[in-house]
mmCIF file of C-alpha atoms in Angstrom:
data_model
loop_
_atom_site.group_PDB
_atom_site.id
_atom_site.type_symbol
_atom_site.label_atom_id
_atom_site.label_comp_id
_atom_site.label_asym_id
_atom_site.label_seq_id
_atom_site.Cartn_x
_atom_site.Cartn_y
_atom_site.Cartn_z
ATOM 1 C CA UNK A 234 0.000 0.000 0.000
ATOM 2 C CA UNK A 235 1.431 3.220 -1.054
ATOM 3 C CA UNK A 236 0.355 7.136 -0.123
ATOM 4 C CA UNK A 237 -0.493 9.622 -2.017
ATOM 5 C CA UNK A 238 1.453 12.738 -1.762
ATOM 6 C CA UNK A 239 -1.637 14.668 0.102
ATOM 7 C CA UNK A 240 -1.801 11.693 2.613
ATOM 8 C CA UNK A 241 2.041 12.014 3.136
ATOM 9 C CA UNK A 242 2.316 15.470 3.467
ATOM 10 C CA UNK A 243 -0.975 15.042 5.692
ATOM 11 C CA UNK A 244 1.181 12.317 7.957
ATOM 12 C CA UNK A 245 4.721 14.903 8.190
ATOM 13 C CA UNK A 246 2.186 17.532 9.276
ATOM 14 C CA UNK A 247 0.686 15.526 11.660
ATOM 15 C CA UNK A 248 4.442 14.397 13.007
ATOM 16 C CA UNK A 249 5.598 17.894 12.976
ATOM 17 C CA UNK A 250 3.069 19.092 15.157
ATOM 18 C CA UNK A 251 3.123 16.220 17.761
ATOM 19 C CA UNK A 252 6.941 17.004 17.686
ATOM 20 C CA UNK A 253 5.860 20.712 18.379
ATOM 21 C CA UNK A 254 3.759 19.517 21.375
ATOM 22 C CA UNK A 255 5.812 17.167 22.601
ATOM 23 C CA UNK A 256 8.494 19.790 22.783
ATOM 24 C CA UNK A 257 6.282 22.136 24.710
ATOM 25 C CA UNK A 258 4.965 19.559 26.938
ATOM 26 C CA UNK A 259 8.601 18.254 28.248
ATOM 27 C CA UNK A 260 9.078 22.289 28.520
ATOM 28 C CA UNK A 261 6.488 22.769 30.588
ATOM 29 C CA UNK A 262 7.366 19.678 33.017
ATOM 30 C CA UNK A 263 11.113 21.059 33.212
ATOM 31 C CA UNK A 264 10.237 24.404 34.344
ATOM 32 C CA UNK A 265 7.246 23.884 36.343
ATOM 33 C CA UNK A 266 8.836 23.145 39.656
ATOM 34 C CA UNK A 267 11.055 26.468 39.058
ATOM 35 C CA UNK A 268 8.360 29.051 39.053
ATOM 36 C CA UNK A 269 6.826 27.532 41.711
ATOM 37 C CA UNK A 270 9.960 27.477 44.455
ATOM 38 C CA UNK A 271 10.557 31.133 42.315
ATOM 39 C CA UNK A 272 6.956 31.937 42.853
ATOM 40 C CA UNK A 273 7.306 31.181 47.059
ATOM 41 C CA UNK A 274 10.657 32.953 47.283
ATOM 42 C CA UNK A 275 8.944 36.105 45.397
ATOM 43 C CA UNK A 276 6.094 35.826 47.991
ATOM 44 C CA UNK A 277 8.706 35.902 51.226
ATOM 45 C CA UNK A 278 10.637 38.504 49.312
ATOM 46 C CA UNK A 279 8.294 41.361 48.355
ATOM 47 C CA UNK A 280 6.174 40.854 51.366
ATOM 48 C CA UNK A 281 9.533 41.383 53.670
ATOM 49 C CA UNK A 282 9.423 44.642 50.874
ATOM 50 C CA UNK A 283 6.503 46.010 51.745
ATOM 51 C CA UNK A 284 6.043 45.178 55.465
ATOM 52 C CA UNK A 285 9.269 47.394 55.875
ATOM 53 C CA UNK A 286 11.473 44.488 57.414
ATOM 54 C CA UNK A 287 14.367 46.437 57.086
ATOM 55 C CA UNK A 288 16.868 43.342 56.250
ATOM 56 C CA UNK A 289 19.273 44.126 53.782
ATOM 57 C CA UNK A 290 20.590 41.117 52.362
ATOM 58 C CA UNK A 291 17.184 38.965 52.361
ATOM 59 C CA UNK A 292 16.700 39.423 48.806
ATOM 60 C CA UNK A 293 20.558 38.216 48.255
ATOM 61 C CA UNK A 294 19.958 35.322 50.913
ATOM 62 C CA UNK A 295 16.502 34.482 48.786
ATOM 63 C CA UNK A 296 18.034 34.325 45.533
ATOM 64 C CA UNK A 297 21.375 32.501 46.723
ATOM 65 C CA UNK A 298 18.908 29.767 48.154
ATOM 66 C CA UNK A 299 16.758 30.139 44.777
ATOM 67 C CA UNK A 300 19.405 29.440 42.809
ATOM 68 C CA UNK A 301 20.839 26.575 44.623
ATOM 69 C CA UNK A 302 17.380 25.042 44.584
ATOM 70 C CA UNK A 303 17.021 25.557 40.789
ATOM 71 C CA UNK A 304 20.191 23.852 40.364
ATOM 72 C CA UNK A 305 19.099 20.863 42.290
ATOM 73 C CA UNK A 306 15.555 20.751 40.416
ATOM 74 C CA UNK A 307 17.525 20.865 37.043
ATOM 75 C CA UNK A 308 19.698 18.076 37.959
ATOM 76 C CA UNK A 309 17.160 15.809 39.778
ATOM 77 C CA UNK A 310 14.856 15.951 36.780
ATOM 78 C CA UNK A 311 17.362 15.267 34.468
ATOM 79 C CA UNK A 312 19.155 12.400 35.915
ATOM 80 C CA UNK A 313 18.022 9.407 33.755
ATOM 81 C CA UNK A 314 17.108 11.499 30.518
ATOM 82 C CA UNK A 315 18.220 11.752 27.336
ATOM 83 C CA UNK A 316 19.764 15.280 27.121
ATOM 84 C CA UNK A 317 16.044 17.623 26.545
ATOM 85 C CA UNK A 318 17.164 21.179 26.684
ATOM 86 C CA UNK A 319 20.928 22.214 25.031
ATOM 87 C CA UNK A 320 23.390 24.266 26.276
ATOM 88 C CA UNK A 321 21.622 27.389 24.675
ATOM 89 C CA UNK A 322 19.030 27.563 28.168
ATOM 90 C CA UNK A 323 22.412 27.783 30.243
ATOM 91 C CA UNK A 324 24.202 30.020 27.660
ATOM 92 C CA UNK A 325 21.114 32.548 27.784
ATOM 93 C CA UNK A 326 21.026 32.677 31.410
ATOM 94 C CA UNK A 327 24.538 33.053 31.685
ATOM 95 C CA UNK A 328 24.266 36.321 29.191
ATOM 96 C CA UNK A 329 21.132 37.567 31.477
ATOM 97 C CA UNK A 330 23.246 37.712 34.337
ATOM 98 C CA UNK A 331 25.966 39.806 32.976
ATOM 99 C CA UNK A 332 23.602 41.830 31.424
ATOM 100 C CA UNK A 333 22.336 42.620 35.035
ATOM 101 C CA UNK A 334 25.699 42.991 35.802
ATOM 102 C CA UNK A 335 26.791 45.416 33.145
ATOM 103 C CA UNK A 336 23.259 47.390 33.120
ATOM 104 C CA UNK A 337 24.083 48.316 36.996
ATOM 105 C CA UNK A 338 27.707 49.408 36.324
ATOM 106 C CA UNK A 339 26.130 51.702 33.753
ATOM 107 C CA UNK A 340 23.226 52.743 34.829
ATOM 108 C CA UNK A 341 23.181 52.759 38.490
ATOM 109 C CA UNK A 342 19.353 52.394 39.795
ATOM 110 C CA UNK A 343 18.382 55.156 42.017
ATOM 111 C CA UNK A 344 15.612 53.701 44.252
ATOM 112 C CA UNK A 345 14.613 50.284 45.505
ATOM 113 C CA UNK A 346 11.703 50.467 43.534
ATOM 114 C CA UNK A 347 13.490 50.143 40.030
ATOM 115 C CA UNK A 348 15.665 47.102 41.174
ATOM 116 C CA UNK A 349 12.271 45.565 42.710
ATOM 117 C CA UNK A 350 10.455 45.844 38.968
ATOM 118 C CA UNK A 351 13.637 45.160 36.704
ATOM 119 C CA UNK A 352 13.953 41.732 38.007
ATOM 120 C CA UNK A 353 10.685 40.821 37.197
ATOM 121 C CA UNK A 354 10.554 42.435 33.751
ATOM 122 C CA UNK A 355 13.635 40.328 32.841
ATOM 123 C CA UNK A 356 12.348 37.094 34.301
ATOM 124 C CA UNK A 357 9.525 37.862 32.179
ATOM 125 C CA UNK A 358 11.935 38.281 28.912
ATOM 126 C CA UNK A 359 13.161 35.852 29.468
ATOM 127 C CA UNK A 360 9.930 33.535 30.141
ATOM 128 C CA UNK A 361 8.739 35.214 26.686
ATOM 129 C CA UNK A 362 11.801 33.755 24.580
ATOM 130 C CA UNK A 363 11.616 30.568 26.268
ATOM 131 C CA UNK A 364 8.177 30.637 25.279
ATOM 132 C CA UNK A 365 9.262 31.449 21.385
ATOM 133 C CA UNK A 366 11.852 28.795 21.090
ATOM 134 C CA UNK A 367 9.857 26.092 22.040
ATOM 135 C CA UNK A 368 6.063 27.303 20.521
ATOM 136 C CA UNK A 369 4.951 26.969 24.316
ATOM 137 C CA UNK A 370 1.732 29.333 24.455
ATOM 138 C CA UNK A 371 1.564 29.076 28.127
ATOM 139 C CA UNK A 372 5.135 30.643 28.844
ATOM 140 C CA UNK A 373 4.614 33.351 26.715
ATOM 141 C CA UNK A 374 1.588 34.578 28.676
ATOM 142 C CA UNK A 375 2.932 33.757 31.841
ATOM 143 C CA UNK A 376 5.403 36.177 30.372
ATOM 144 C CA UNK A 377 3.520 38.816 29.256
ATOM 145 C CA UNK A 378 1.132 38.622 32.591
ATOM 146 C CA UNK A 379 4.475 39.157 34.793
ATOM 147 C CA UNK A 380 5.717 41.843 32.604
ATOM 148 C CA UNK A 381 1.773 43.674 32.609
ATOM 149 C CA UNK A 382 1.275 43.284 36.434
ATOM 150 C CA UNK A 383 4.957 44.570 36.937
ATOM 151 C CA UNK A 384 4.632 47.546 34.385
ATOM 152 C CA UNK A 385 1.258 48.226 35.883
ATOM 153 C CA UNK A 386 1.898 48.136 39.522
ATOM 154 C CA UNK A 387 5.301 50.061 38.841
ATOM 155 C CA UNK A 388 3.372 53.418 37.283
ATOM 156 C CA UNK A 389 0.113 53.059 38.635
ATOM 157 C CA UNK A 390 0.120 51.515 42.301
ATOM 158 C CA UNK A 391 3.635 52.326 43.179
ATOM 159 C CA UNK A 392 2.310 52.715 47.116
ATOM 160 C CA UNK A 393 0.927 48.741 46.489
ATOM 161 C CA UNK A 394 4.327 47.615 44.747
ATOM 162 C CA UNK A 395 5.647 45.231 46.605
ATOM 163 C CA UNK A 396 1.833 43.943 47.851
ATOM 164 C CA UNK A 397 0.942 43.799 44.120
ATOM 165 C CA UNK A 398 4.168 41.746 42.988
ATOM 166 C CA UNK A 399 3.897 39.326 46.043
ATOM 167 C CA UNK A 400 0.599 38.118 45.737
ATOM 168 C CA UNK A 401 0.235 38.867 41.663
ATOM 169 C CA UNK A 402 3.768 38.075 40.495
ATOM 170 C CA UNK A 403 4.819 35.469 43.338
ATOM 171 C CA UNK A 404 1.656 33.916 43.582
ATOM 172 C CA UNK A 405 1.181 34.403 39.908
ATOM 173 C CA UNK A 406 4.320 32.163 39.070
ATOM 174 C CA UNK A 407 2.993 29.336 41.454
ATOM 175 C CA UNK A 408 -0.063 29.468 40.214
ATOM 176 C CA UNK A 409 1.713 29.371 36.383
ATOM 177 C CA UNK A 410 4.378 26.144 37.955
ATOM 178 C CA UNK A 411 0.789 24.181 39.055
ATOM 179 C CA UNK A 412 -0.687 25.261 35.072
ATOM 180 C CA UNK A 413 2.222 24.251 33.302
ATOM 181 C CA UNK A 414 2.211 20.732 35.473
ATOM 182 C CA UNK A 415 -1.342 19.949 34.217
ATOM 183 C CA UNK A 416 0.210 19.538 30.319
#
């Protein structure tokens, strides 16, 4: 039995977009568990913020422990696997980072308030091109709901700041980790 070309081209379509799906799916199940320990630190962190705590290196402490618990989730999930993400993830992160670096030695911010909303607008970059590379709808608008609420609360409730991105952006992320663990 032979196809026709329709039915073949019909079939690689078919393929292509499970492929597409598949992609997005094994995405999704990588990075769930990230916003949500993200999502819990971002909670702790801008409600220390706003309540006026007063301790200087919490945020530093947060993101240290953050960091260290990303790098365990990322090599717990992928002991076992065929390699499912290439160096370009690391690569990218590693160029975010000394971006940050290099966007503070030039342009020093002024107030708390504009290192509390850049983080979140480059988390939410960088959500967005994770989002592009691997056709994954739902980490696009995760990324575009982070950047809104951050843009939004920044100019319009900058007295609710903090409030705003621990409940909205904290609990937004675990509430994104939990969406993206239903795929």
């Amino acid at each position: 039995m032979s196809l026709s070309p329709n039915e073949a081209s019909g079939a690689l379509r078919d393929i292509t977009l499970t492929e597409r799906r598949s992609v997005s799916a094994l995405g999704y199940q990588m990075a769930y568990p990230h916003l949500i320990l993200w999502g819990v630190i971002w909670v702790f962190g801008y409600s220390a913020n706003a309540a006026h705590l007063g301790w200087d290196p919490l945020w530093l402490v947060l993101s240290a422990l953050g960091s260290a618990g990303s790098f365990f989730i990322g090599w717990y999930m992928s002991r076992g696997r065929a390699k499912t993400f290439d160096w370009r993830y690391g690569a990218s992160f590693l160029v975010f980072i000394l971006f940050v670096f290099a966007q503070f030695a030039i342009m020093k911010p002024r107030a708390d308030a504009q290192l509390a909303a850049f983080f979140p607008v480059l988390v939410s970059v960088y959500y967005a091109l994770i989002g592009i590379w691997t056709r994954g709808l739902r980490m696009l608008f995760l990324a575009v709901a982070l950047f809104a609420v951050t843009m939004g609360g920044f100019f319009w409730l900058p007295q609710y700041f903090d409030w705003l991105m621990a409940v909205a952006g904290g609990g937004g992320l675990i509430l994104g980790g939990f969406w993206l663990r239903s795929v």
